[in-house]
Short mmCIF file of C-alpha atoms and ligand atoms in Angstrom, two decimals:
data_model
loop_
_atom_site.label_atom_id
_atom_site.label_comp_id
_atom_site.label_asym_id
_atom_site.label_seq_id
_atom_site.Cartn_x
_atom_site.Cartn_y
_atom_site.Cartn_z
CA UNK L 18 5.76 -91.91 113.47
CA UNK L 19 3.37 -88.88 114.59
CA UNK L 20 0.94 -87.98 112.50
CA UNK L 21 1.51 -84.51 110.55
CA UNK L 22 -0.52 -82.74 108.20
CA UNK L 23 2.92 -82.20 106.06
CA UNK L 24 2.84 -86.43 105.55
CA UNK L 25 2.25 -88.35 102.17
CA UNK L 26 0.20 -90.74 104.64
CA UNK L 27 -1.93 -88.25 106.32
CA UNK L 28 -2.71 -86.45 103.14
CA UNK L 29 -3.59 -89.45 101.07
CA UNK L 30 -5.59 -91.01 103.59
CA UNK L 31 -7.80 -87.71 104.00
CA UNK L 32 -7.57 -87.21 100.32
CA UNK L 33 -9.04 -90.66 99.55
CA UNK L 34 -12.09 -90.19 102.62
CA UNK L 35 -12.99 -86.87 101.36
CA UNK L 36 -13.19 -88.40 97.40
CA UNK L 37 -15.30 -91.41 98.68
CA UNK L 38 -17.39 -89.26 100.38
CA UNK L 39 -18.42 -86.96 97.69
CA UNK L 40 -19.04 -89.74 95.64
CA UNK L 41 -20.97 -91.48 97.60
CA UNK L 42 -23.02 -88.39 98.69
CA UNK L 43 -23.73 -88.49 94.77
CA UNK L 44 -24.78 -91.25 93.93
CA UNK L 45 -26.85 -91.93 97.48
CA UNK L 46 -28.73 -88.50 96.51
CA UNK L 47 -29.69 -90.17 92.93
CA UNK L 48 -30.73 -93.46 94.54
CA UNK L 49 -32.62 -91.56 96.88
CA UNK L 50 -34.32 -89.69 94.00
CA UNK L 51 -35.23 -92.57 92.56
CA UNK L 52 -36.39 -94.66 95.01
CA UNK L 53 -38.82 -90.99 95.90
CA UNK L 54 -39.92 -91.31 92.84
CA UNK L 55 -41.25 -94.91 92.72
CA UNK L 56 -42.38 -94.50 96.55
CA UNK L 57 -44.43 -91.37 94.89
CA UNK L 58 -45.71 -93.44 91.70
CA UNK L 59 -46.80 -96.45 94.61
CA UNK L 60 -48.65 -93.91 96.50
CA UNK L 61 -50.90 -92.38 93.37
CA UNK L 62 -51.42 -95.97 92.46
CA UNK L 63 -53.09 -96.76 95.91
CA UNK L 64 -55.19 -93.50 95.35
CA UNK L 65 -56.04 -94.44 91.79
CA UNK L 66 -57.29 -98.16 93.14
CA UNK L 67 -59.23 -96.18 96.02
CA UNK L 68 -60.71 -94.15 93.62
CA UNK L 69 -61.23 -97.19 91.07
CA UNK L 70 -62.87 -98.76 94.47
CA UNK L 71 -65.22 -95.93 95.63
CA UNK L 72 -66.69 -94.23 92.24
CA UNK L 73 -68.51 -97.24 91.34
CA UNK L 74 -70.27 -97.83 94.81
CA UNK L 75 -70.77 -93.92 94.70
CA UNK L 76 -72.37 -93.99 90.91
CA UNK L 77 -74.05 -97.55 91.51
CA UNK L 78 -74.95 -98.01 94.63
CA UNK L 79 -75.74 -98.81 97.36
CA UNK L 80 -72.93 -96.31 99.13
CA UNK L 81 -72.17 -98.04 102.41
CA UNK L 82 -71.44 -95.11 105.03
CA UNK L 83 -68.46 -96.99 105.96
CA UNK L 84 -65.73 -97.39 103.64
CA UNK L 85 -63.13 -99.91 103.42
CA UNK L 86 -59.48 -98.22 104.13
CA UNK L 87 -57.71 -100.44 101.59
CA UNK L 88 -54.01 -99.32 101.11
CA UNK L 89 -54.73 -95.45 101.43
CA UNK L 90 -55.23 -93.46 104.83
CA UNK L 91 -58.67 -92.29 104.66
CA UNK L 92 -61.59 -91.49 102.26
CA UNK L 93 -64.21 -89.62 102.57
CA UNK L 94 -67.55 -88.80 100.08
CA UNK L 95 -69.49 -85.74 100.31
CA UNK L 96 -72.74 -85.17 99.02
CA UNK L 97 -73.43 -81.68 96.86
CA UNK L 98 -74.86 -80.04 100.11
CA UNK L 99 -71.64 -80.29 101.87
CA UNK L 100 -72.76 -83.15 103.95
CA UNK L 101 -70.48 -86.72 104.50
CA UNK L 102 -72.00 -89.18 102.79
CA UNK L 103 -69.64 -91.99 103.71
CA UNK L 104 -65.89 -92.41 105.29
CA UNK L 105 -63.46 -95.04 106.38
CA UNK L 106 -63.87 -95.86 109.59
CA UNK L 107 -60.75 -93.70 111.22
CA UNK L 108 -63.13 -90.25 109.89
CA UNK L 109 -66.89 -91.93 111.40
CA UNK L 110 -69.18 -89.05 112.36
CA UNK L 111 -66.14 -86.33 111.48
CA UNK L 112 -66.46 -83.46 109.80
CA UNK L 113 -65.13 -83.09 106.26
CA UNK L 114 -61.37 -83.11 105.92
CA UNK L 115 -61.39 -80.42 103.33
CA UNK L 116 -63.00 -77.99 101.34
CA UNK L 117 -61.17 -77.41 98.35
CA UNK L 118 -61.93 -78.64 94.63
CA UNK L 119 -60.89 -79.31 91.22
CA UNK L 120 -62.01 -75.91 89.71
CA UNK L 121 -63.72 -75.50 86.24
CA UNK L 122 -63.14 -78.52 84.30
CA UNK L 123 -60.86 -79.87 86.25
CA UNK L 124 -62.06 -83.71 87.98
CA UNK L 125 -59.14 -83.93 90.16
CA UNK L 126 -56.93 -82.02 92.23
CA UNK L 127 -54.30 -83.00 95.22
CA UNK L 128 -52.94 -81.17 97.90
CA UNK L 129 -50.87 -81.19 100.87
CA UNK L 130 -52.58 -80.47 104.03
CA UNK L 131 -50.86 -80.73 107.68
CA UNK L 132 -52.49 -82.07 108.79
CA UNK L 133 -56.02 -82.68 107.53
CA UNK L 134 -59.24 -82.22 109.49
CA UNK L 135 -59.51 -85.09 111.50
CA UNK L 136 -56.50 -86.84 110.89
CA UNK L 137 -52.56 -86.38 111.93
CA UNK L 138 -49.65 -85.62 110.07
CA UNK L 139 -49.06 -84.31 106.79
CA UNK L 140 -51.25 -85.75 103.92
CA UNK L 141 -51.66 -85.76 100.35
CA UNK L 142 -55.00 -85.28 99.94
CA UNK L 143 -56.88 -85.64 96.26
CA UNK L 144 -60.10 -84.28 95.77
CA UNK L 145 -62.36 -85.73 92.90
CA UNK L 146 -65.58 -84.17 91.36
CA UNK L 147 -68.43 -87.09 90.88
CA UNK L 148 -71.09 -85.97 88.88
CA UNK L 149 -74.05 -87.07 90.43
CA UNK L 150 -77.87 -85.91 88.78
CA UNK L 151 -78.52 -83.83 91.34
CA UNK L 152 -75.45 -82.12 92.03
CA UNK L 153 -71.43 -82.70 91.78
CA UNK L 154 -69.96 -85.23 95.06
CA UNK L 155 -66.47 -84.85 96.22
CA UNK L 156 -64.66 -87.78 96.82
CA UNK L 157 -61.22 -87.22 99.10
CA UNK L 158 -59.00 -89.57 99.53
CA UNK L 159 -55.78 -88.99 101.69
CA UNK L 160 -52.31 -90.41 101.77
CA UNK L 161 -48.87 -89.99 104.22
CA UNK L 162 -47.21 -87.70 102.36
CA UNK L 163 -44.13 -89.47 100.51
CA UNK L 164 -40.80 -87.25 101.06
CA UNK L 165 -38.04 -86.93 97.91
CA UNK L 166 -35.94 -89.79 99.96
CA UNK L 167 -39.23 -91.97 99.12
CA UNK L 168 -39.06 -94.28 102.82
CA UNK L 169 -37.01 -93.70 106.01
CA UNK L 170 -35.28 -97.00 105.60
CA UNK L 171 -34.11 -96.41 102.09
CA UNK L 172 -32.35 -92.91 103.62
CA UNK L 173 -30.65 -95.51 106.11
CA UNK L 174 -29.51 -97.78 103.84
CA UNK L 175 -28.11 -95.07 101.88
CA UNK L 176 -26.34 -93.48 105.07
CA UNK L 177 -25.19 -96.66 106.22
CA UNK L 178 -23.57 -97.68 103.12
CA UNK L 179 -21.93 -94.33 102.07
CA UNK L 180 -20.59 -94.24 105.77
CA UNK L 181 -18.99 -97.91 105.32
CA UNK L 182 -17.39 -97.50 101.80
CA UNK L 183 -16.07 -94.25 103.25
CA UNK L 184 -14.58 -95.89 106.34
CA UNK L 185 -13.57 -98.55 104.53
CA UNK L 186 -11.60 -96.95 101.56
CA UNK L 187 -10.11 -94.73 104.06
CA UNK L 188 -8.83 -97.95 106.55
CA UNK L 189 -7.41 -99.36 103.25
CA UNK L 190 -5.62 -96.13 102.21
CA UNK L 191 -3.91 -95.52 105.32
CA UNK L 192 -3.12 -99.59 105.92
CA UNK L 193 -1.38 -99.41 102.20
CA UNK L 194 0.55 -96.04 102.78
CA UNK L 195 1.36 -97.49 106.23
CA UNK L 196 2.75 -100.89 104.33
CA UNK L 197 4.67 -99.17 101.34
CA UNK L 198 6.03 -95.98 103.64
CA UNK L 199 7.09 -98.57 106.32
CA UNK L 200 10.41 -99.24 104.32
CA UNK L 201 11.24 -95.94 103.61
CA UNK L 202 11.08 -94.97 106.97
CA UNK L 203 13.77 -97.68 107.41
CA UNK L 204 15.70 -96.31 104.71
CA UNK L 205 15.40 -93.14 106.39
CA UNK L 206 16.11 -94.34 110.45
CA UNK L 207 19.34 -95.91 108.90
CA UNK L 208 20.67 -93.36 106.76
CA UNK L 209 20.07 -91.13 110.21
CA UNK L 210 22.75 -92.92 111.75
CA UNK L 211 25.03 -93.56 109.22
CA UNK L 212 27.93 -90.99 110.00
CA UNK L 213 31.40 -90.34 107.60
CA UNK L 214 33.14 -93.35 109.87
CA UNK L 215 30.67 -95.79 109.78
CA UNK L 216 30.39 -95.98 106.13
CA UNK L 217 30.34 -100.34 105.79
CA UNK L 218 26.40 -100.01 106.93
CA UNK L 219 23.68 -100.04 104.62
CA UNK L 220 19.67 -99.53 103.84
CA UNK L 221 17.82 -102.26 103.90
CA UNK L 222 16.10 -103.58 100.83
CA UNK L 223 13.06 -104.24 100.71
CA UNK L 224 11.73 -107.27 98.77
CA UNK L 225 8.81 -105.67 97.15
CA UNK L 226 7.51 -102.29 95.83
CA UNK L 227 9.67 -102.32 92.75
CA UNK L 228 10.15 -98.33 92.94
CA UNK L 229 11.28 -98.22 96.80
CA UNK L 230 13.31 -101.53 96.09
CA UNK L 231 15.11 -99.09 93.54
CA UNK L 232 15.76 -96.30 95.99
CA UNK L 233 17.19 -98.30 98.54
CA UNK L 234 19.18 -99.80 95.87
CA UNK L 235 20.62 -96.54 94.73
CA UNK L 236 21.22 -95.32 97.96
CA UNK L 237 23.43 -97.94 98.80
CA UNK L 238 25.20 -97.82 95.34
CA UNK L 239 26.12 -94.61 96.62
CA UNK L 240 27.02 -95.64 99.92
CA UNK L 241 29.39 -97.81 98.52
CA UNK L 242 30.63 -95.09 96.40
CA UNK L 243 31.05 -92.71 99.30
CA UNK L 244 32.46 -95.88 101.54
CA UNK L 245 35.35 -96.12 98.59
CA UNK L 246 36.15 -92.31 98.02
CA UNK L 247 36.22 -91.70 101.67
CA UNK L 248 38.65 -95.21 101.76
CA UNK L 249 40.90 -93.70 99.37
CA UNK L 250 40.68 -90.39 100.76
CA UNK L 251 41.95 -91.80 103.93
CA UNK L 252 44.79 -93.75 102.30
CA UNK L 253 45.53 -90.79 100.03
CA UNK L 254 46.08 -88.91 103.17
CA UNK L 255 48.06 -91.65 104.87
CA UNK L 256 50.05 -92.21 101.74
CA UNK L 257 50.56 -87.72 101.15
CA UNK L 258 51.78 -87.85 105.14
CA UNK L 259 54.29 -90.79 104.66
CA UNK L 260 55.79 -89.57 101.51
CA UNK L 261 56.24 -85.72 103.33
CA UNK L 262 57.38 -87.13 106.27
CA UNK L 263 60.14 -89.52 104.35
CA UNK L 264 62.16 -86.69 103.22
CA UNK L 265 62.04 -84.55 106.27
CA UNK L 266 63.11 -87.81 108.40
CA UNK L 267 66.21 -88.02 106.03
CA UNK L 268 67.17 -84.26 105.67
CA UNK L 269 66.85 -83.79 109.80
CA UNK L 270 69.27 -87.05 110.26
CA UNK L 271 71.97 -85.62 107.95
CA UNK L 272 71.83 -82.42 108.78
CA UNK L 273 71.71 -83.60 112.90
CA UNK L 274 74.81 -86.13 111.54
CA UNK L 275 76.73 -82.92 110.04
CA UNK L 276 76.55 -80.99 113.34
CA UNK L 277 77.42 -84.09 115.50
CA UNK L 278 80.86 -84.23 113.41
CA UNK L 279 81.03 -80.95 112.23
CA UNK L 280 84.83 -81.40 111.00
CA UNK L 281 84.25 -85.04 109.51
CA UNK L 282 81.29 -83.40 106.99
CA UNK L 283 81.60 -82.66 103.23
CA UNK L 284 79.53 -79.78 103.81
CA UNK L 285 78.89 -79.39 99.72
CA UNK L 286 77.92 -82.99 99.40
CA UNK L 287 75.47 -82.57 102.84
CA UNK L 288 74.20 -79.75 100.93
CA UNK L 289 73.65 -81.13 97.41
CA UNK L 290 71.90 -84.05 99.25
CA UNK L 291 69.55 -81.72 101.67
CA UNK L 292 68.43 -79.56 98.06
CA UNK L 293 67.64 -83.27 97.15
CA UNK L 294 65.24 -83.90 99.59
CA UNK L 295 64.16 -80.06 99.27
CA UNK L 296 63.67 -80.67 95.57
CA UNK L 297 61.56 -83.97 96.25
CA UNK L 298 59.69 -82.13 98.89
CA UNK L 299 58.71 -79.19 96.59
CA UNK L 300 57.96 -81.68 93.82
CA UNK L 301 55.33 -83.43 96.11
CA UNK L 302 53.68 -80.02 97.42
CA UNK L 303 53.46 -78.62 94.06
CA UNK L 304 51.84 -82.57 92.87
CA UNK L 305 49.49 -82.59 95.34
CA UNK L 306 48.54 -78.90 95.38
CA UNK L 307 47.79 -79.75 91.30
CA UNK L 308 45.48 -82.91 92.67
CA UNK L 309 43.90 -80.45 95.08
CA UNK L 310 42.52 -78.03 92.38
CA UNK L 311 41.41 -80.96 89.92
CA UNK L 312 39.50 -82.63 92.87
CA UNK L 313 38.06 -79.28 93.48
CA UNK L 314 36.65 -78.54 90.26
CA UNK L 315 38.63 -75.33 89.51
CA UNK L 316 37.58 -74.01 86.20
CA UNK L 317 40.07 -74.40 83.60
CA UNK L 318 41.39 -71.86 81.24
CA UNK L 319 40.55 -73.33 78.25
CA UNK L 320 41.35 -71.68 74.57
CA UNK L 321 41.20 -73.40 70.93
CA UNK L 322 44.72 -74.86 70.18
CA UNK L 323 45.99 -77.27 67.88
CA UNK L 324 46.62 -79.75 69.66
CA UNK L 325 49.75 -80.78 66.90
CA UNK L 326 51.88 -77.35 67.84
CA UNK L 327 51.50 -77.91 71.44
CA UNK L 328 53.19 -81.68 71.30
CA UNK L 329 55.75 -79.96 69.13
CA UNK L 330 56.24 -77.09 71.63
CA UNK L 331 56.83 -79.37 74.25
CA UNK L 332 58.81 -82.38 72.84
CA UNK L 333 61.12 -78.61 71.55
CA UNK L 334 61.26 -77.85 75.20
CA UNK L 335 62.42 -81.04 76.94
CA UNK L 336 65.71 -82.78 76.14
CA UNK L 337 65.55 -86.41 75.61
CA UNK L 338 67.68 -89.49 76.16
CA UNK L 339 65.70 -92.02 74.51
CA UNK L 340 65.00 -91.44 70.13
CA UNK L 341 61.91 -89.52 69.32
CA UNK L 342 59.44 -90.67 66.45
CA UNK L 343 56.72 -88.12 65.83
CA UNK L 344 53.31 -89.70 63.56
CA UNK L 345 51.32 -86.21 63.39
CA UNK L 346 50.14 -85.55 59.85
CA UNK L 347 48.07 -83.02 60.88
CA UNK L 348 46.83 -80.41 62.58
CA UNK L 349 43.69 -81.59 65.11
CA UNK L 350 42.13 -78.57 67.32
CA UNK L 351 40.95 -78.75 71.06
CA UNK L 352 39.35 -76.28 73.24
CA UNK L 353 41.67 -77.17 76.27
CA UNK L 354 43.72 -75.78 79.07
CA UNK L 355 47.32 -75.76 77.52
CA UNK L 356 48.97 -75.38 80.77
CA UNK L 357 47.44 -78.50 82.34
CA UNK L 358 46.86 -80.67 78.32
CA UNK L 359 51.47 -79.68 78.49
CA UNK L 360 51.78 -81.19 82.06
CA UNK L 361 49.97 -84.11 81.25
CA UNK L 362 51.79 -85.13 78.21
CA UNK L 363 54.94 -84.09 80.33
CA UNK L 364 54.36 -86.85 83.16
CA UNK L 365 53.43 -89.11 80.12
CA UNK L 366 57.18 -88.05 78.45
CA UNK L 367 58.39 -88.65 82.09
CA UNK L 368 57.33 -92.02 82.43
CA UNK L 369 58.29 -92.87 79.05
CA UNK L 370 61.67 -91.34 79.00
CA UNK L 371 62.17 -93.47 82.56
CA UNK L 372 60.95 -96.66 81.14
CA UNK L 373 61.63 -96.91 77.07
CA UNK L 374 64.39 -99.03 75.70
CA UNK L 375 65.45 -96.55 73.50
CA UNK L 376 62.47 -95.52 71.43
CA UNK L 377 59.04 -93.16 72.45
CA UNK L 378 56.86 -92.77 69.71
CA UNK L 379 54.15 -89.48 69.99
CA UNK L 380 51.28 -89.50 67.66
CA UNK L 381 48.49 -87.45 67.18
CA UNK L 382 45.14 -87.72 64.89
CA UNK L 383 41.90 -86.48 64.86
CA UNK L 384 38.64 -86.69 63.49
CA UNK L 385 34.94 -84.90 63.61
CA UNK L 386 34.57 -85.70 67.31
CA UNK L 387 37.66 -86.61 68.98
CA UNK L 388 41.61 -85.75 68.90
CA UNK L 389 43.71 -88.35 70.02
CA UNK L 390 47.06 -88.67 71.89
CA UNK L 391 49.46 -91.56 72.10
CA UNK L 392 52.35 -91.85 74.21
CA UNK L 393 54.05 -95.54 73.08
CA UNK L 394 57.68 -96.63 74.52
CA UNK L 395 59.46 -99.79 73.80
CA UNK L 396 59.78 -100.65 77.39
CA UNK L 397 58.58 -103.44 79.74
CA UNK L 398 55.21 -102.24 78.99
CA UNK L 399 52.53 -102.49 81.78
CA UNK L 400 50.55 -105.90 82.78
CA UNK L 401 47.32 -105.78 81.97
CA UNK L 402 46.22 -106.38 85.63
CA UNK L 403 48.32 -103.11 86.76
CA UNK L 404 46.56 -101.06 83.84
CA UNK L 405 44.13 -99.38 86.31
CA UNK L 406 45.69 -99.46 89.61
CA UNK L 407 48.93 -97.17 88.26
CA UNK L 408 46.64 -94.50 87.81
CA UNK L 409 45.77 -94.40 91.49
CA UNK L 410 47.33 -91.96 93.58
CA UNK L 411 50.63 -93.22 95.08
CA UNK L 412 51.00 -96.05 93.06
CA UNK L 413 54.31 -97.16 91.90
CA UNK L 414 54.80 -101.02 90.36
CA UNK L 415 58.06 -102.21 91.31
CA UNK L 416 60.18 -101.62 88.34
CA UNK L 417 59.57 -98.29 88.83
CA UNK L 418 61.67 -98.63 91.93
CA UNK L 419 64.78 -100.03 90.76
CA UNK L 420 64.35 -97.46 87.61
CA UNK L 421 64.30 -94.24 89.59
CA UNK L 422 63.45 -94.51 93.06
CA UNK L 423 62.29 -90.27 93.49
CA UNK L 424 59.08 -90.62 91.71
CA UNK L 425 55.99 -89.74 93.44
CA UNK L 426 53.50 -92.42 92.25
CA UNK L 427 51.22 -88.99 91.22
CA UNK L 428 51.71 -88.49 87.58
CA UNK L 429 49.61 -90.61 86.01
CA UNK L 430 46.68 -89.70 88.99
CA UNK L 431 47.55 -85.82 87.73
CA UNK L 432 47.20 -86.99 84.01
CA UNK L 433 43.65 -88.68 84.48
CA UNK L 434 42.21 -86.23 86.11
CA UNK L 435 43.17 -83.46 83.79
CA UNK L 436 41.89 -85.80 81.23
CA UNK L 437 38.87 -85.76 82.53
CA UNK L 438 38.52 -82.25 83.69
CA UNK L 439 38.63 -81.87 79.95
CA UNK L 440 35.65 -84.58 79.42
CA UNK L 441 38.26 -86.86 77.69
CA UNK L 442 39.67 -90.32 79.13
CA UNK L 443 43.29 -91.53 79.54
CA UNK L 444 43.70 -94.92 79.22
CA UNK L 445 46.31 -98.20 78.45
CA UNK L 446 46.06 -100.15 75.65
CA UNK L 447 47.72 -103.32 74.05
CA UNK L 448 50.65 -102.21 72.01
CA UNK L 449 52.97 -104.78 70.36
CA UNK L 450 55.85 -103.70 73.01
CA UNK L 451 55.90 -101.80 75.96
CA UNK L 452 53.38 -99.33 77.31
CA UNK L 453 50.82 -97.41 74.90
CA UNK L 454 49.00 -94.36 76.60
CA UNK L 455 46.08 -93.05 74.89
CA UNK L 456 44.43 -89.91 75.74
CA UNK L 457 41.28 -88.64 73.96
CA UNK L 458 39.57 -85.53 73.81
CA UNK L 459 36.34 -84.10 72.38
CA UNK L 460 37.60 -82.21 69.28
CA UNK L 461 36.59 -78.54 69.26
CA UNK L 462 36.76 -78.11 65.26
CA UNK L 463 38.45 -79.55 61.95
CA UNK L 464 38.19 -75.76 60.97
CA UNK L 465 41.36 -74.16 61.85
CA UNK L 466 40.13 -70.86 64.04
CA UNK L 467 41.17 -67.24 62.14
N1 ATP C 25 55.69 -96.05 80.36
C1 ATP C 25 55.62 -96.86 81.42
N2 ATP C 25 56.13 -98.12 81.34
C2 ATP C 25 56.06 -98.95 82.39
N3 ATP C 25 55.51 -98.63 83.59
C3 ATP C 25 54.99 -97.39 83.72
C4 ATP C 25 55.01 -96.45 82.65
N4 ATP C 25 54.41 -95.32 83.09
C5 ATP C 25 54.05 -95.55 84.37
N5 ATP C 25 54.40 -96.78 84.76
C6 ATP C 25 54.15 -97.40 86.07
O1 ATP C 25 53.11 -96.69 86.67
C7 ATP C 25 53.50 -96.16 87.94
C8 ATP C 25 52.81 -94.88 88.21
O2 ATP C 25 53.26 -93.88 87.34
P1 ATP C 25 53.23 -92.38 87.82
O3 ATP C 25 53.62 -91.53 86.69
O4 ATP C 25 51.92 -92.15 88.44
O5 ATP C 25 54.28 -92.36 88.97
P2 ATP C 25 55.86 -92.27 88.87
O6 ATP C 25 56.25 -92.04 87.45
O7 ATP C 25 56.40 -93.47 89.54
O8 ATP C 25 56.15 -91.01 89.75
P3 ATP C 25 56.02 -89.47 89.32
O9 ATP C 25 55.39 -89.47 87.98
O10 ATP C 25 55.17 -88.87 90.35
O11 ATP C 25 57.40 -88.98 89.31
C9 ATP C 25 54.98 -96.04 87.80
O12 ATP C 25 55.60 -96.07 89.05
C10 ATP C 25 55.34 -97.25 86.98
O13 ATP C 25 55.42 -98.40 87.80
MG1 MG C 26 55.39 -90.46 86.38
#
């Protein structure tokens, strides 16, 4: 994958370097303050045992006029006339390295002088009064000056380390991103060649990283979702083409038969069964044109209605062949769309009507959440194993068949999804004979509306 500024990878990775950096520029500046500080404390300590050295020789006696160097750089005595008295050996027969003093009643002073007469570099040199009877010595004593980093290795070690925890905190970051991103750019190579027909194939799954493991899991729950709605889709349209196509095969052949034997034809009877196909035809369109707009999430026209009056209304409007026993002892009030709530209890009535022995019972109850309808006939009833596939578009069982063989197999697909276009569910349940439909809605009030 190329690298780009845009990527979790690249921006982590510099991210992490740039942290480890700053905090190891911290904490390498305190160690080096420290470690200045005790190089500074080591260095007055070797001028305090110089001067601890040299004093007593000076005050005593006798004053060799060459000194021992010890751990300092140089020292050097001075009588009160200006003259050296004595001096390690690197300052023999020089002049004296300074002039200044302690002033007033001051013993000591230091200073920094680069570099020092008769020396190199830059040195901390301390001056010291020793009073003498006939006249106050100076007593200088030099040192390498000690920089805030206290010794050159100590600035190494701190570069060197700081530079390897860097390097090394960044060649982890980008090695993990590099490990945990490596799936998900297989998650993403596949899904880039996944089209609409080659739905079976999915993401790979990676065994670890619980949250990508997750995402590739999801994504092929919905592969398999997509993989089964584009499946139906396909037999929906296979199914929509064959049933249009039936009656338009049958119509052509009779009315091609009429014209063959024009004087052999009941014309009325061709007729009567060409309006039958017509009516079948226009009975599918208008089905599937009614599927269309559910599937396409047309907002529905909902108002508060009792959902009591509107069974009423309906089971007024239709005549029936089989008895009618209505259980509604009240009124129970949905915000629906009446239109589509009449059509679905009318394909329920249908099927009913088509399939009872003689009895359909309607009932309807309600409580704080939910209003409930039931659709039960004393037929055949539906085998459990059947219960969810008649609700697929289509689908006919084979009783239907030898009942009435002009049904569509799309009135119980129309009733679901009004059902749930109206965040309710229909469903089958056990009765003690035939089939029990039971469709349930989220109430809108027990309050009757003004
Ligand atoms: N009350 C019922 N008793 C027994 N079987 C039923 C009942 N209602 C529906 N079915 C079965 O479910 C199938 C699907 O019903 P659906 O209403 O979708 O189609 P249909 O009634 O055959 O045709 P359409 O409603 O489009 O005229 C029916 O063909 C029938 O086999
Ligand atoms: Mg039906």
């Amino acid at each position: 994958m190329l690298w780009s500024w845009q990527s979790i990878r690249a921006r982590r990775t510099v991210a992490t370097g740039a942290v480890a950096a700053l905090v190891c520029v911290v904490v390498s500046i305190m160690f080096l303050f420290f470690a200045g500080n005790k190089e500074a404390d080591t260095s007055q300590n070797r001028v305090t045992d110089a001067w601890n050295r040299v004093v007593p020789l000076i005050r005593q006696g006798p004053l060799p006029p060459v000194l021992q160097k010890g751990e300092v750089e140089a020292i050097q005595v001075v009588d009160e006339h200006g003259h050296v008295v004595a001096a390690t050996r690197n300052l023999a027969g020089k002049p004296p390295i300074a002039t200044f003093r302690a002033v007033r009643t001051q013993v000591s002073t230091a200073r920094m002088l680069c570099p020092p007469t008769g020396l190199q570099g830059c040195m901390t040199v301390a001056s010291y009064k020793v009073f003498q009877p006939q006249g106050p010595w100076l007593l200088y004593i030099a040192v390498p000056v000690v920089p805030w980093y206290g010794q050159t290795t100590s600035l190494l070690l701190a570069v060197g380390v700081s530079v390897l925890v860097t390097t090394m905190m960044t060649g982890w970051t980008y090695r993990d991103l590099t490990k945990v991103l490596g799936p998900v750019n297989a998650i993403r190579a596949e899904l880039a060649e996944i089209t609409a027909t080659d739905l079976v194939r999915r993401v790979p799954v990676p065994a670890k990283y619980e949250e990508i493991r997750y995402l590739a899991e999801t994504v092929n729950d919905t592969l398999d979702r997509l993989d089964e709605a584009y499946t139906r889709q396909r037999r929906f349209t296979a199914d929509a083409s064959h049933d249009l196509r039936t009656p338009i095969t049958a119509m052509r052949t009779q009315v091609e038969e009429a014209l063959l034997h024009p004087h052999d034809t009941d014309w009325p009877r061709m007729a009567e069964a060409v309006l039958a196909g017509v009516d079948r035809l226009q009975r599918l369109v208008t089905d599937l044109l009614t599927l269309a707009q559910l599937d396409a999430r047309t907002s529905l026209h909902r108002d508060p209605t009792d959902l009591r009056r509107l069974v009423e209304t309906e089971l007024e409007r239709r005549t029936h062949q089989k008895r009618i026993v209505k259980e509604m002892p009240e009124s129970v009030f949905i915000d629906c769309d009446r239109l589509r709530i009449a059509r679905l209890l009318g394909n329920l009535l249908d099927n009913a009507e088509r399939h009872a022995a003689s009895q359909i019972t309607v009932r309807v109850r309600g409580d704080r959440s939910s209003a409930t309808l039931e659709v039960i006939d004393d037929g055949a009833g539906i085998a459990p194993e059947d219960r969810r596939v008649v609700f697929d578009r289509f689908t006919r069982l084979d009783a239907a068949y030898a009942r009435d063989a002009n049904g569509t197999g799309l009135g119980l697909a129309i009733a679901r999804e009004i059902a749930t276009a109206h965040g309710g569910t229909l469903t089958i349940e056990d009765s003690e004979r035939g089939a029990r439909f039971v469709l349930r809605l989220p109430a809108h009030d027990l309050q009757a509306p003004g």
